[in-house]
Coordinates of C-alpha atoms in Angstrom, one line a residue:
M70 CA 0.0 0.0 0.0
A71 CA 2.7 2.5 1.0
E72 CA 4.7 1.6 -2.1
S73 CA 1.9 3.1 -4.2
L74 CA 1.9 6.5 -2.5
P75 CA 3.4 9.4 -4.5
L76 CA 6.9 10.3 -3.5
E77 CA 5.8 13.8 -2.3
M78 CA 3.2 12.2 0.1
L79 CA 5.8 9.7 1.5
T80 CA 8.2 12.6 2.1
Y81 CA 5.5 14.6 3.9
I82 CA 4.6 11.6 6.1
L83 CA 8.2 10.8 7.0
S84 CA 8.9 14.5 7.8
F85 CA 6.9 14.0 11.1
L86 CA 9.3 11.3 12.3
P87 CA 12.4 11.9 14.5
L88 CA 15.7 11.8 12.7
S89 CA 16.5 8.3 13.9
D90 CA 13.1 7.0 12.7
Q91 CA 13.6 8.6 9.3
K92 CA 16.9 6.7 9.0
E93 CA 15.2 3.4 9.9
A94 CA 12.4 4.1 7.4
S95 CA 14.9 4.6 4.6
L96 CA 15.8 0.9 4.8
V97 CA 12.3 -0.3 3.9
S98 CA 12.6 0.1 0.1
R99 CA 14.1 2.3 -2.6
A100 CA 10.9 4.5 -2.6
W101 CA 11.1 5.0 1.1
Y102 CA 14.9 5.7 0.9
C103 CA 14.3 8.5 -1.6
A104 CA 11.4 9.9 0.5
A105 CA 13.6 9.8 3.6
Q106 CA 16.4 11.6 1.9
N107 CA 14.0 14.4 0.9
A108 CA 12.5 14.5 4.4
L109 CA 16.0 14.8 5.9
Q110 CA 16.7 18.0 4.0
E111 CA 15.7 20.3 6.9
T112 CA 17.4 23.6 7.7
N113 CA 17.8 22.7 11.4
V114 CA 19.7 19.4 10.7
Q115 CA 23.5 19.5 11.0
Y116 CA 25.5 16.5 9.7
N117 CA 28.7 15.9 11.7
I118 CA 31.5 14.6 9.5
P119 CA 34.7 13.1 10.9
V120 CA 37.7 14.4 8.9
S121 CA 39.4 11.5 7.2
S122 CA 39.8 10.1 3.7
A123 CA 37.0 7.6 4.4
S124 CA 34.5 10.5 4.6
L125 CA 35.1 11.7 1.0
P126 CA 32.4 9.4 -0.6
A127 CA 29.9 10.6 2.1
I128 CA 30.6 14.2 1.4
K129 CA 30.0 13.7 -2.3
S130 CA 26.7 11.9 -1.5
L131 CA 25.6 14.7 0.8
G132 CA 26.4 17.2 -1.9
L133 CA 24.0 15.5 -4.3
R134 CA 21.3 15.9 -1.7
G135 CA 21.9 19.7 -1.3
I136 CA 22.7 19.5 2.5
T137 CA 22.8 23.0 4.1
G138 CA 24.4 22.4 7.5
I139 CA 27.6 20.5 8.5
G140 CA 30.1 20.2 11.3
L141 CA 33.6 18.9 10.8
T142 CA 35.3 17.0 13.7
N143 CA 39.0 16.0 14.1
L144 CA 40.0 18.8 11.8
D145 CA 43.8 19.6 11.8
D146 CA 46.5 20.7 9.4
S147 CA 47.1 17.3 7.9
P148 CA 46.9 16.6 4.1
A149 CA 43.8 14.5 4.8
S150 CA 42.1 17.5 6.4
H151 CA 43.1 19.7 3.5
Q152 CA 41.6 17.1 1.1
V153 CA 38.4 17.0 3.0
L154 CA 38.0 20.8 3.1
E155 CA 38.5 20.9 -0.7
S156 CA 35.9 18.2 -1.1
V157 CA 33.5 20.1 1.2
A158 CA 34.0 23.3 -0.7
Y159 CA 33.4 21.6 -4.1
H160 CA 30.5 19.3 -3.3
L161 CA 28.7 21.1 -0.4
G162 CA 29.9 24.7 -0.7
P163 CA 27.3 26.1 -3.1
N164 CA 24.4 25.1 -0.8
L165 CA 26.1 25.3 2.6
Q166 CA 24.4 27.7 5.0
S167 CA 25.8 26.5 8.3
L168 CA 29.4 25.5 8.9
C169 CA 30.9 24.4 12.2
L170 CA 34.6 24.0 12.7
S171 CA 34.5 24.1 16.5
G172 CA 37.8 23.0 18.1
G173 CA 39.5 22.3 14.8
S174 CA 43.0 23.4 13.7
P175 CA 42.8 24.1 9.9
T176 CA 45.6 26.0 8.2
E177 CA 44.8 29.6 7.2
A178 CA 45.1 28.8 3.5
S179 CA 42.7 25.8 3.6
F180 CA 40.2 27.8 5.7
V181 CA 40.2 30.7 3.3
A182 CA 39.8 28.3 0.4
L183 CA 36.8 26.7 2.1
L184 CA 35.1 30.0 2.7
L185 CA 35.6 31.1 -0.9
G186 CA 33.6 28.0 -1.9
C187 CA 30.6 28.8 0.4
P188 CA 28.8 31.8 -1.1
A189 CA 25.5 31.0 0.7
L190 CA 27.0 30.8 4.2
R191 CA 24.8 32.3 7.0
I192 CA 26.2 30.7 10.2
L193 CA 29.9 30.2 10.9
D194 CA 31.2 28.6 14.1
L195 CA 35.0 29.0 14.7
S196 CA 34.8 28.5 18.5
G197 CA 38.1 27.1 19.8
C198 CA 39.9 27.3 16.4
N199 CA 42.9 29.0 18.0
S200 CA 45.3 27.9 15.2
L201 CA 43.6 30.4 12.8
F202 CA 44.5 33.3 15.0
T203 CA 47.8 32.4 16.5
S204 CA 50.0 34.1 13.9
G205 CA 47.8 37.2 13.6
T206 CA 48.0 37.1 9.8
L207 CA 44.5 35.8 9.0
L208 CA 43.0 37.9 6.2
A209 CA 45.9 40.3 6.4
Q210 CA 46.2 40.5 2.6
P211 CA 43.7 43.1 1.2
E212 CA 43.0 41.1 -1.9
T213 CA 42.1 38.0 0.1
A214 CA 40.0 39.9 2.5
Q215 CA 38.1 41.5 -0.4
R216 CA 37.3 38.1 -1.9
V217 CA 36.2 36.7 1.4
R218 CA 34.0 39.7 2.0
Q219 CA 32.2 39.0 -1.3
V220 CA 31.2 35.5 -0.2
L221 CA 30.4 36.4 3.5
R222 CA 27.9 39.2 2.7
G223 CA 25.1 37.0 3.8
L224 CA 26.7 35.8 7.0
C225 CA 24.5 36.7 9.9
E226 CA 25.9 34.6 12.8
L227 CA 29.5 34.3 13.9
N228 CA 30.8 32.2 16.9
L229 CA 34.3 33.1 18.1
A230 CA 33.9 31.7 21.6
G231 CA 37.0 30.4 23.5
L232 CA 39.6 32.0 21.2
R233 CA 42.6 32.7 23.5
D234 CA 44.6 34.4 20.7
L235 CA 41.9 36.6 19.3
T236 CA 43.0 40.3 19.2
D237 CA 41.4 43.5 18.1
L238 CA 43.3 43.4 14.8
S239 CA 42.2 39.9 13.8
F240 CA 38.6 40.4 15.1
N241 CA 38.3 43.6 13.0
R242 CA 39.7 41.9 9.9
L243 CA 37.2 39.0 10.2
S244 CA 34.2 41.1 11.2
S245 CA 34.8 43.6 8.4
C246 CA 34.3 40.7 6.0
A247 CA 30.8 40.1 7.4
P248 CA 29.0 43.4 7.1
N249 CA 25.5 42.0 7.9
L250 CA 26.2 40.2 11.2
E251 CA 23.2 40.0 13.5
R252 CA 24.6 37.5 16.1
L253 CA 28.0 37.4 17.7
S254 CA 29.6 35.2 20.4
L255 CA 32.8 36.2 22.1
A256 CA 32.1 33.9 25.1
Y257 CA 35.1 33.1 27.2
C258 CA 37.4 35.2 25.2
H259 CA 39.8 37.3 27.2
L260 CA 38.5 40.9 27.1
T261 CA 40.6 43.7 28.5
F262 CA 39.0 46.8 29.9
E263 CA 40.7 50.1 29.4
L264 CA 39.4 53.7 29.4
G265 CA 41.1 54.6 26.2
P266 CA 42.4 53.0 22.9
A267 CA 45.0 50.3 23.2
R268 CA 48.5 51.6 23.1
G269 CA 51.2 50.4 20.8
S270 CA 48.9 49.3 18.0
L271 CA 50.5 48.6 14.7
G272 CA 47.3 48.8 12.7
P273 CA 44.4 51.4 12.9
P274 CA 44.5 53.5 16.1
D275 CA 42.2 51.4 18.2
S276 CA 43.2 48.0 16.9
S277 CA 45.6 46.1 19.1
P278 CA 47.6 43.3 17.6
S279 CA 48.1 41.7 21.1
Q280 CA 44.8 41.9 23.0
L281 CA 41.1 41.9 22.6
S282 CA 39.8 45.1 24.2
F283 CA 36.3 46.1 25.2
H284 CA 37.0 49.5 23.8
N285 CA 37.3 48.0 20.3
L286 CA 34.2 45.8 20.8
L287 CA 32.2 48.8 21.8
R288 CA 33.3 50.6 18.7
F289 CA 32.2 47.6 16.7
V290 CA 28.8 47.5 18.4
K291 CA 28.3 51.2 17.7
Q292 CA 29.1 50.7 14.0
R293 CA 26.6 47.7 13.7
A294 CA 24.0 48.9 16.2
G295 CA 21.2 49.0 13.6
R296 CA 21.6 45.4 12.7
L297 CA 23.1 43.6 15.7
R298 CA 20.5 41.5 17.6
A299 CA 22.3 39.0 19.8
L300 CA 25.5 39.1 21.9
D301 CA 27.2 36.4 24.0
L302 CA 29.8 37.8 26.3
S303 CA 29.7 35.0 28.8
G304 CA 32.8 34.4 30.9
T305 CA 34.5 37.6 29.7
G306 CA 34.6 39.3 33.1
L307 CA 32.4 42.1 31.9
L308 CA 32.5 45.1 34.3
P309 CA 29.4 47.1 35.4
E310 CA 30.6 50.2 33.6
A311 CA 31.1 48.2 30.4
L312 CA 27.6 46.8 30.6
K313 CA 26.1 50.2 31.0
A314 CA 28.1 51.5 28.1
L315 CA 26.8 48.7 25.9
G316 CA 23.2 49.4 26.9
Q317 CA 23.6 53.1 26.1
V318 CA 24.8 52.6 22.4
V319 CA 22.5 54.7 20.2
G320 CA 20.3 52.6 17.9
L321 CA 21.1 49.3 19.6
Q322 CA 18.1 47.1 20.0
L323 CA 19.3 43.7 21.3
K324 CA 17.0 40.7 21.3
E325 CA 19.3 38.2 23.0
L326 CA 22.1 38.8 25.5
S327 CA 24.1 36.1 27.4
L328 CA 26.3 37.2 30.3
H329 CA 26.8 33.8 32.0
G330 CA 29.6 33.8 34.6
C331 CA 30.2 37.6 34.5
Q332 CA 30.6 37.7 38.3
D333 CA 31.5 41.4 38.7
L334 CA 28.1 42.7 37.3
S335 CA 26.0 44.7 39.7
T336 CA 22.3 45.0 40.2
E337 CA 22.5 48.7 39.2
A338 CA 24.2 47.8 35.9
V339 CA 21.6 45.2 35.1
A340 CA 18.8 47.7 35.9
T341 CA 20.4 50.2 33.6
L342 CA 20.7 47.6 30.8
C343 CA 17.0 46.6 31.2
R344 CA 15.8 50.2 31.0
L345 CA 17.8 50.9 27.8
Q346 CA 17.3 47.5 26.1
S347 CA 13.7 46.9 26.8
G348 CA 13.2 44.8 23.7
L349 CA 15.2 41.8 25.0
T350 CA 13.5 38.4 24.5
S351 CA 16.3 36.3 25.9
L352 CA 18.6 37.0 28.9
D353 CA 21.2 34.8 30.6
L354 CA 22.6 36.1 33.9
S355 CA 23.6 32.7 35.3
G356 CA 26.5 32.7 37.7
C357 CA 26.5 36.5 38.1
S358 CA 26.9 36.0 41.8
D359 CA 26.6 39.6 43.0
L360 CA 23.1 40.0 41.6
A361 CA 20.1 40.0 44.1
D362 CA 16.4 40.5 44.1
G363 CA 16.7 44.1 42.7
A364 CA 17.9 42.7 39.4
L365 CA 14.8 40.5 39.0
L366 CA 12.6 43.5 39.9
A367 CA 14.2 45.5 37.1
I368 CA 13.9 42.7 34.6
S369 CA 10.2 42.3 35.4
R370 CA 9.6 46.0 35.2
D371 CA 11.3 46.8 31.9
L372 CA 11.5 43.6 29.9
G373 CA 7.9 43.0 29.1
H374 CA 8.6 40.8 26.1
L375 CA 11.1 38.5 27.7
Q376 CA 10.7 34.9 26.7
R377 CA 13.8 33.1 28.0
L378 CA 15.4 33.9 31.4
R379 CA 18.3 32.0 33.0
L380 CA 19.3 32.9 36.5
R381 CA 21.3 29.8 37.6
K382 CA 23.6 30.1 40.6
L383 CA 22.3 33.4 41.9
Q384 CA 22.8 32.6 45.6
R385 CA 21.4 35.9 46.8
L386 CA 18.1 35.6 44.9
T387 CA 15.1 35.0 47.3
D388 CA 11.4 34.3 47.0
A389 CA 10.7 38.0 47.4
G390 CA 12.5 38.6 44.1
C391 CA 10.7 35.7 42.4
T392 CA 7.3 37.3 43.0
A393 CA 8.2 39.9 40.4
L394 CA 8.2 37.2 37.7
G395 CA 4.4 37.7 37.5
G396 CA 5.1 40.7 35.3
L397 CA 6.7 38.6 32.5
R398 CA 3.6 37.6 30.7
E399 CA 5.4 36.2 27.6
L400 CA 8.0 34.1 29.5
H401 CA 8.4 30.6 28.0
S402 CA 11.6 29.3 29.6
L403 CA 12.8 29.9 33.2
D404 CA 15.9 28.5 34.8
L405 CA 16.3 29.1 38.6
A406 CA 18.6 26.1 39.2
E407 CA 21.0 26.3 42.1
C408 CA 19.3 29.3 43.7
C409 CA 19.5 27.9 47.2
L410 CA 17.2 30.5 48.8
V411 CA 14.3 30.0 46.4
S412 CA 11.7 27.8 48.1
G413 CA 9.1 28.1 45.3
R414 CA 6.6 30.2 47.4
G415 CA 7.4 33.4 45.5
L416 CA 7.1 31.6 42.2
V417 CA 3.6 30.4 43.2
Q418 CA 2.6 33.9 44.0
A419 CA 3.9 35.3 40.7
L420 CA 2.5 32.7 38.4
G421 CA -0.8 32.1 40.3
S422 CA -1.9 35.7 40.7
G423 CA -5.5 36.0 39.6
H424 CA -5.1 39.4 37.9
R425 CA -4.0 38.0 34.5
A426 CA -3.5 34.7 32.8
P427 CA -0.3 32.9 33.9
A428 CA 2.8 33.0 31.7
P429 CA 2.7 30.1 29.2
L430 CA 5.9 28.4 30.6
A431 CA 7.1 25.6 28.5
S432 CA 10.4 24.9 30.4
L433 CA 11.1 25.3 34.1
S434 CA 14.3 24.3 36.0
L435 CA 14.4 24.3 39.8
A436 CA 17.3 21.8 40.0
Y437 CA 19.4 21.9 43.1
C438 CA 17.0 24.3 44.9
S439 CA 17.5 22.7 48.2
S440 CA 14.8 24.9 49.9
L441 CA 12.1 23.5 47.6
Q442 CA 9.4 21.6 49.5
D443 CA 6.4 19.5 48.6
A444 CA 3.9 22.2 49.7
S445 CA 5.3 24.8 47.3
V446 CA 5.4 22.4 44.4
F447 CA 1.8 21.3 45.1
S448 CA 0.7 24.9 44.7
L449 CA 2.9 25.5 41.7
I450 CA 2.1 22.5 39.5
P451 CA -1.6 23.2 38.9
V452 CA -0.7 26.8 37.9
L453 CA 1.8 25.6 35.3
G454 CA -0.9 23.8 33.4
L455 CA -0.7 22.0 30.1
S456 CA 1.8 24.3 28.5
L457 CA 4.8 22.9 30.4
R458 CA 7.0 20.5 28.4
V459 CA 10.3 20.4 30.4
L460 CA 10.5 20.2 34.2
D461 CA 13.9 19.7 36.0
L462 CA 13.7 19.0 39.8
S463 CA 17.0 17.3 40.0
S464 CA 18.6 17.2 43.5
C465 CA 15.5 18.8 45.2
V466 CA 16.2 16.3 47.9
A467 CA 13.2 17.2 50.1
L468 CA 10.6 16.3 47.5
T469 CA 8.6 13.1 48.0
N470 CA 6.2 10.8 46.2
R471 CA 3.4 13.2 46.6
T472 CA 5.1 15.7 44.3
L473 CA 5.6 13.0 41.7
Q474 CA 1.9 12.1 41.8
A475 CA 1.0 15.7 41.5
I476 CA 3.2 16.0 38.4
C477 CA 1.5 12.9 36.9
T478 CA -1.9 14.4 37.6
F479 CA -1.5 17.9 36.2
L480 CA 1.5 17.9 33.8
T481 CA 0.5 15.1 31.5
H482 CA 2.0 16.8 28.4
L483 CA 5.6 16.7 29.8
S484 CA 8.2 15.6 27.3
V485 CA 11.2 15.9 29.7
L486 CA 11.2 15.1 33.4
R487 CA 14.4 15.1 35.5
L488 CA 14.2 13.8 39.1
A489 CA 17.8 12.8 39.6
W490 CA 18.9 12.5 43.3
C491 CA 15.3 12.8 44.6
K492 CA 16.0 10.0 47.0
E493 CA 12.6 10.0 48.7
L494 CA 10.9 8.7 45.6
Q495 CA 9.6 5.1 46.2
D496 CA 7.9 2.4 44.2
W497 CA 4.4 3.3 45.4
G498 CA 4.8 6.9 44.2
L499 CA 5.7 5.8 40.7
L500 CA 2.8 3.2 40.7
G501 CA 0.2 5.7 41.8
L502 CA -0.7 3.7 44.9
G503 CA -1.7 5.0 48.2
E504 CA 1.0 5.6 50.8
P505 CA 1.6 2.5 52.9
T506 CA 0.3 2.9 56.5
E507 CA 3.4 1.4 58.1
E508 CA 6.6 2.7 56.7
P509 CA 8.9 -0.1 58.1
T510 CA 6.9 -2.8 56.3
Q511 CA 6.4 -0.8 53.1
G512 CA 8.7 -3.0 51.0
P513 CA 7.1 -6.4 51.8
Q514 CA 3.6 -5.0 51.7
L515 CA 4.1 -3.5 48.2
H516 CA 5.7 -6.6 46.8
Q517 CA 2.9 -8.8 48.2
E518 CA 0.2 -6.5 46.7
L519 CA 1.9 -6.6 43.3
E520 CA 2.2 -10.3 43.4
H521 CA -1.4 -10.7 44.3
R522 CA -2.4 -8.5 41.4
D523 CA -0.2 -10.4 39.0
S524 CA -1.9 -13.7 40.1
G525 CA -5.4 -12.5 39.5
P526 CA -7.1 -14.3 36.6
K527 CA -9.2 -11.3 35.5
D528 CA -6.3 -9.0 34.9
P529 CA -3.3 -10.8 33.4
S530 CA -1.5 -7.5 32.6
P531 CA -2.4 -5.2 35.5
Q532 CA -1.8 -1.5 35.2
P533 CA -1.2 0.8 38.2
Q534 CA -4.2 2.7 39.4
G535 CA -4.2 6.5 40.1
P536 CA -1.7 9.1 39.0
S537 CA 1.2 6.9 38.1
L538 CA 4.2 7.7 35.9
L539 CA 2.3 6.1 33.0
M540 CA 0.1 9.2 32.8
L541 CA 3.0 11.0 31.1
R542 CA 2.6 9.4 27.7
A543 CA 4.5 12.2 25.8
L544 CA 7.8 11.6 27.6
K545 CA 10.9 11.8 25.5
E546 CA 13.5 12.1 28.4
L547 CA 13.4 10.7 31.9
D548 CA 16.1 11.0 34.6
L549 CA 15.8 8.9 37.7
T550 CA 19.5 8.8 38.6
A551 CA 20.2 8.0 42.3
C552 CA 16.5 7.5 43.2
S553 CA 17.9 4.7 45.2
K554 CA 14.6 3.4 46.8
L555 CA 13.2 2.4 43.4
T556 CA 13.1 -1.3 42.6
D557 CA 11.9 -3.6 39.9
A558 CA 8.5 -3.6 41.6
S559 CA 7.7 -0.3 40.0
L560 CA 10.2 0.0 37.1
T561 CA 8.9 -3.1 35.4
K562 CA 5.3 -1.7 35.3
V563 CA 5.6 2.0 34.7
L564 CA 8.6 2.3 32.2
Q565 CA 6.4 1.7 29.2
F566 CA 7.1 4.7 26.9
P567 CA 7.4 3.7 23.2
E568 CA 8.6 7.3 22.3
L569 CA 11.2 7.7 25.1
R570 CA 14.6 8.7 23.7
Q571 CA 16.7 9.3 26.8
L572 CA 16.7 7.4 30.1
S573 CA 18.9 7.4 33.1
L574 CA 18.6 4.7 35.8
S575 CA 22.1 5.2 37.1
L576 CA 22.8 4.4 40.8
L577 CA 19.8 2.3 41.3
P578 CA 21.2 -0.5 43.5
A579 CA 18.0 -2.7 43.3
L580 CA 17.7 -2.7 39.5
T581 CA 18.0 -6.3 38.3
D582 CA 18.0 -8.2 35.0
K583 CA 14.2 -8.5 35.3
G584 CA 13.9 -4.7 35.4
L585 CA 16.3 -4.3 32.5
V586 CA 14.4 -6.6 30.3
A587 CA 11.1 -4.9 31.1
V588 CA 12.6 -1.5 30.3
A589 CA 13.9 -2.8 27.0
R590 CA 10.5 -4.1 26.0
G591 CA 8.6 -1.0 27.2
C592 CA 11.0 1.6 25.8
P593 CA 12.2 0.3 22.4
S594 CA 13.1 3.8 21.0
L595 CA 15.9 4.6 23.4
E596 CA 18.9 6.4 21.9
H597 CA 20.7 7.5 25.2
L598 CA 20.8 5.1 28.1
V599 CA 22.7 5.5 31.4
L600 CA 22.9 2.4 33.7
S601 CA 26.2 3.1 35.5
H602 CA 26.6 1.7 39.1
C603 CA 23.8 -0.8 38.6
S604 CA 25.7 -3.6 40.2
L605 CA 23.1 -6.4 39.8
L606 CA 22.9 -6.3 36.0
S607 CA 24.5 -9.3 34.4
D608 CA 25.2 -10.8 30.9
E609 CA 22.0 -12.8 31.1
G610 CA 19.9 -9.6 31.3
W611 CA 21.6 -8.0 28.4
A612 CA 21.3 -11.1 26.3
Q613 CA 17.5 -10.6 26.5
A614 CA 17.4 -6.8 26.4
A615 CA 19.9 -5.7 23.7
S616 CA 17.8 -6.8 20.7
S617 CA 15.1 -4.3 21.8
W618 CA 17.4 -1.4 21.4
P619 CA 18.6 -1.2 17.8
R620 CA 18.6 2.6 18.0
L621 CA 21.0 3.0 20.9
Q622 CA 23.7 5.6 20.2
H623 CA 25.1 6.4 23.7
L624 CA 25.3 3.7 26.4
N625 CA 26.9 4.1 29.9
L626 CA 27.6 0.9 31.8
A627 CA 30.3 2.3 34.0
S628 CA 30.9 0.3 37.3
C629 CA 28.5 -2.5 36.4
G630 CA 30.7 -5.0 38.1
Q631 CA 29.1 -8.3 36.9
L632 CA 29.3 -7.5 33.1
T633 CA 31.8 -9.4 31.0
E634 CA 32.9 -9.3 27.4
Q635 CA 29.9 -11.5 26.6
T636 CA 27.8 -8.3 27.1
L637 CA 30.1 -6.5 24.7
D638 CA 29.5 -9.1 22.0
T639 CA 25.7 -9.0 22.6
I640 CA 25.7 -5.2 22.3
G641 CA 27.9 -5.3 19.2
Q642 CA 25.5 -7.6 17.4
A643 CA 22.3 -5.8 18.3
C644 CA 23.2 -2.1 18.6
K645 CA 24.7 -1.2 15.2
Q646 CA 24.0 2.6 15.6
L647 CA 26.1 2.9 18.8
R648 CA 28.4 5.8 18.9
M649 CA 29.6 5.9 22.5
L650 CA 30.1 3.1 25.0
D651 CA 31.3 3.7 28.6
V652 CA 32.5 0.6 30.4
A653 CA 34.8 2.4 32.9
M654 CA 35.5 0.6 36.1
C655 CA 33.9 -2.7 34.9
P656 CA 36.5 -5.1 36.3
R657 CA 35.5 -8.1 34.3
I658 CA 35.8 -6.4 30.9
S659 CA 39.4 -6.4 29.7
M660 CA 41.1 -3.9 27.5
A661 CA 41.5 -6.6 24.9
A662 CA 37.8 -7.2 24.8
V663 CA 37.2 -3.4 24.3
R664 CA 39.7 -3.3 21.5
H665 CA 38.0 -6.3 19.8
F666 CA 34.6 -4.6 20.2
Q667 CA 35.8 -1.4 18.6
A668 CA 37.4 -3.4 15.7
Q669 CA 33.9 -4.6 14.9
L670 CA 32.3 -1.2 15.4
P671 CA 35.0 1.3 14.6
Q672 CA 32.6 4.3 14.7
V673 CA 32.1 3.7 18.5
T674 CA 34.1 5.8 21.0
C675 CA 34.8 3.4 24.0
I676 CA 35.7 4.6 27.5
Q677 CA 37.4 2.2 29.9
S678 CA 39.2 2.8 33.1
R679 CA 40.5 0.7 36.0
F680 CA 42.7 1.1 39.0
V681 CA 46.3 0.5 38.1
G682 CA 48.9 0.7 40.9
G683 CA 46.5 2.7 43.1
A684 CA 45.6 5.2 40.4
D685 CA 42.6 5.5 38.2
L686 CA 43.7 5.0 34.6
T687 CA 41.1 6.1 32.0
L688 CA 41.5 5.4 28.3
T689 CA 39.3 6.6 25.4
L690 CA 39.6 4.5 22.3

């Protein structure tokens, strides 16, 4: 039936599938293969290509499909890398819109040749490519700079994060070749802050050949104010006076600003910025440790169109400041992780005020908020409603099963739920059962009740009653790391999510082969699986489970002490899409077995470590 459908209709149908499913569908038939190739041509898909001579046929094939986004890994100054860059420029260059060379070490000549072959480029990521800027001669020739300028006229996003050798001179040369930049990242570059132009410059008066100065950056912002929309200055040590100067640039209308880790910023400087850049829709102030409630009050007062706000690690932020969040009516994503004084009461007051409809939050992180209690979460969860898709409560150690059951009752559209290190979670909470009356006998009571249900003739496949984890049918990611009271009694019954992609059951000492097999059958679409420190898992369990996970790409089995090379053989035969395997501290898996495994699946990165002479030796193959 499907074979008779027009190619356009097959392409449309497959476009709704996740990337991994599209790849699986392409194996059905030639018609499905062609449809899958068409469906994969999406602007938000980036193909990561390892740099080696073996990648040349794949590059040619991708070129025939008109791929628009790639990332190159293992790039260096070798002849093989030069050959790959030439192939990319020839086969992919005409259609390429996004190019990522992050962490690579290409030569200046091969880099320039690559750029000249990419006239449609809109996004360029050079983060960590220090070799391009070490000599200070990149684009020093006017003729070369002019040719590069012609092909980079459409470049709108440039990432220069983490470049230790970036200077005013090299930044000015490169940025002048991209006159239409809208987004710029200088995150974790070493900015110097001086009152006047850098002295001793060999180039234009304000262009230093030896340092990257804020004065030069400010001049760039003033020149591009009418077009610049996003800046990332995270980790640059930005000073309060510098932030004020940025906000005061005439004509600048930023939409996104990231200042993660700028610890010297003051509440006054943030307030000035918010008043002058009131059009911001995304703001990251995580790790700006001097900020307090006043900063949040200014944000709420002046940034009425804010959609994404990150305030991680603001140790001085309290519930009083959180009450101001009620003024942000367009907020979609809020991150308050590691704000240890936030108990949730202020957030409840902000989002639950009856004056206006609550903000349509889609993502909320309260991870590591040690003051968070059940009572606040009970009040907060109903207010969040059906718009919430991502909830992170990791390491909120005071939360109990009652919080989990409230989540399962009101937040049934969640796609991501993280409850790592919530150690009070127990089987009856996941199962949606009532709290046992006698805590000391909870374990035996619960097991007896489940066994009684399993033996009933009228219900051969009993399902938990009440608000169990099974209510969250849309889950794509679940993290139960170190919820150490959970056992097979609940995991075998509630982990039944056909669409689940990521799962962590690390540090569950009671997880056995029975639980592993049940999870494999209930969650067949897993791509990322973490089972480290699950000491009861054995080769027998994996022999039954592995065949259910053909899509696994990342697998962590570190410190699973019973596993042997037999499990490696089982995984190697069943999980052909595997890309990363961690068997660190697995004493019964030898280095020879790991090397044999990787010889069979050379695309897999294997991690193994063991104690050698009292030291922990870690090897990545």
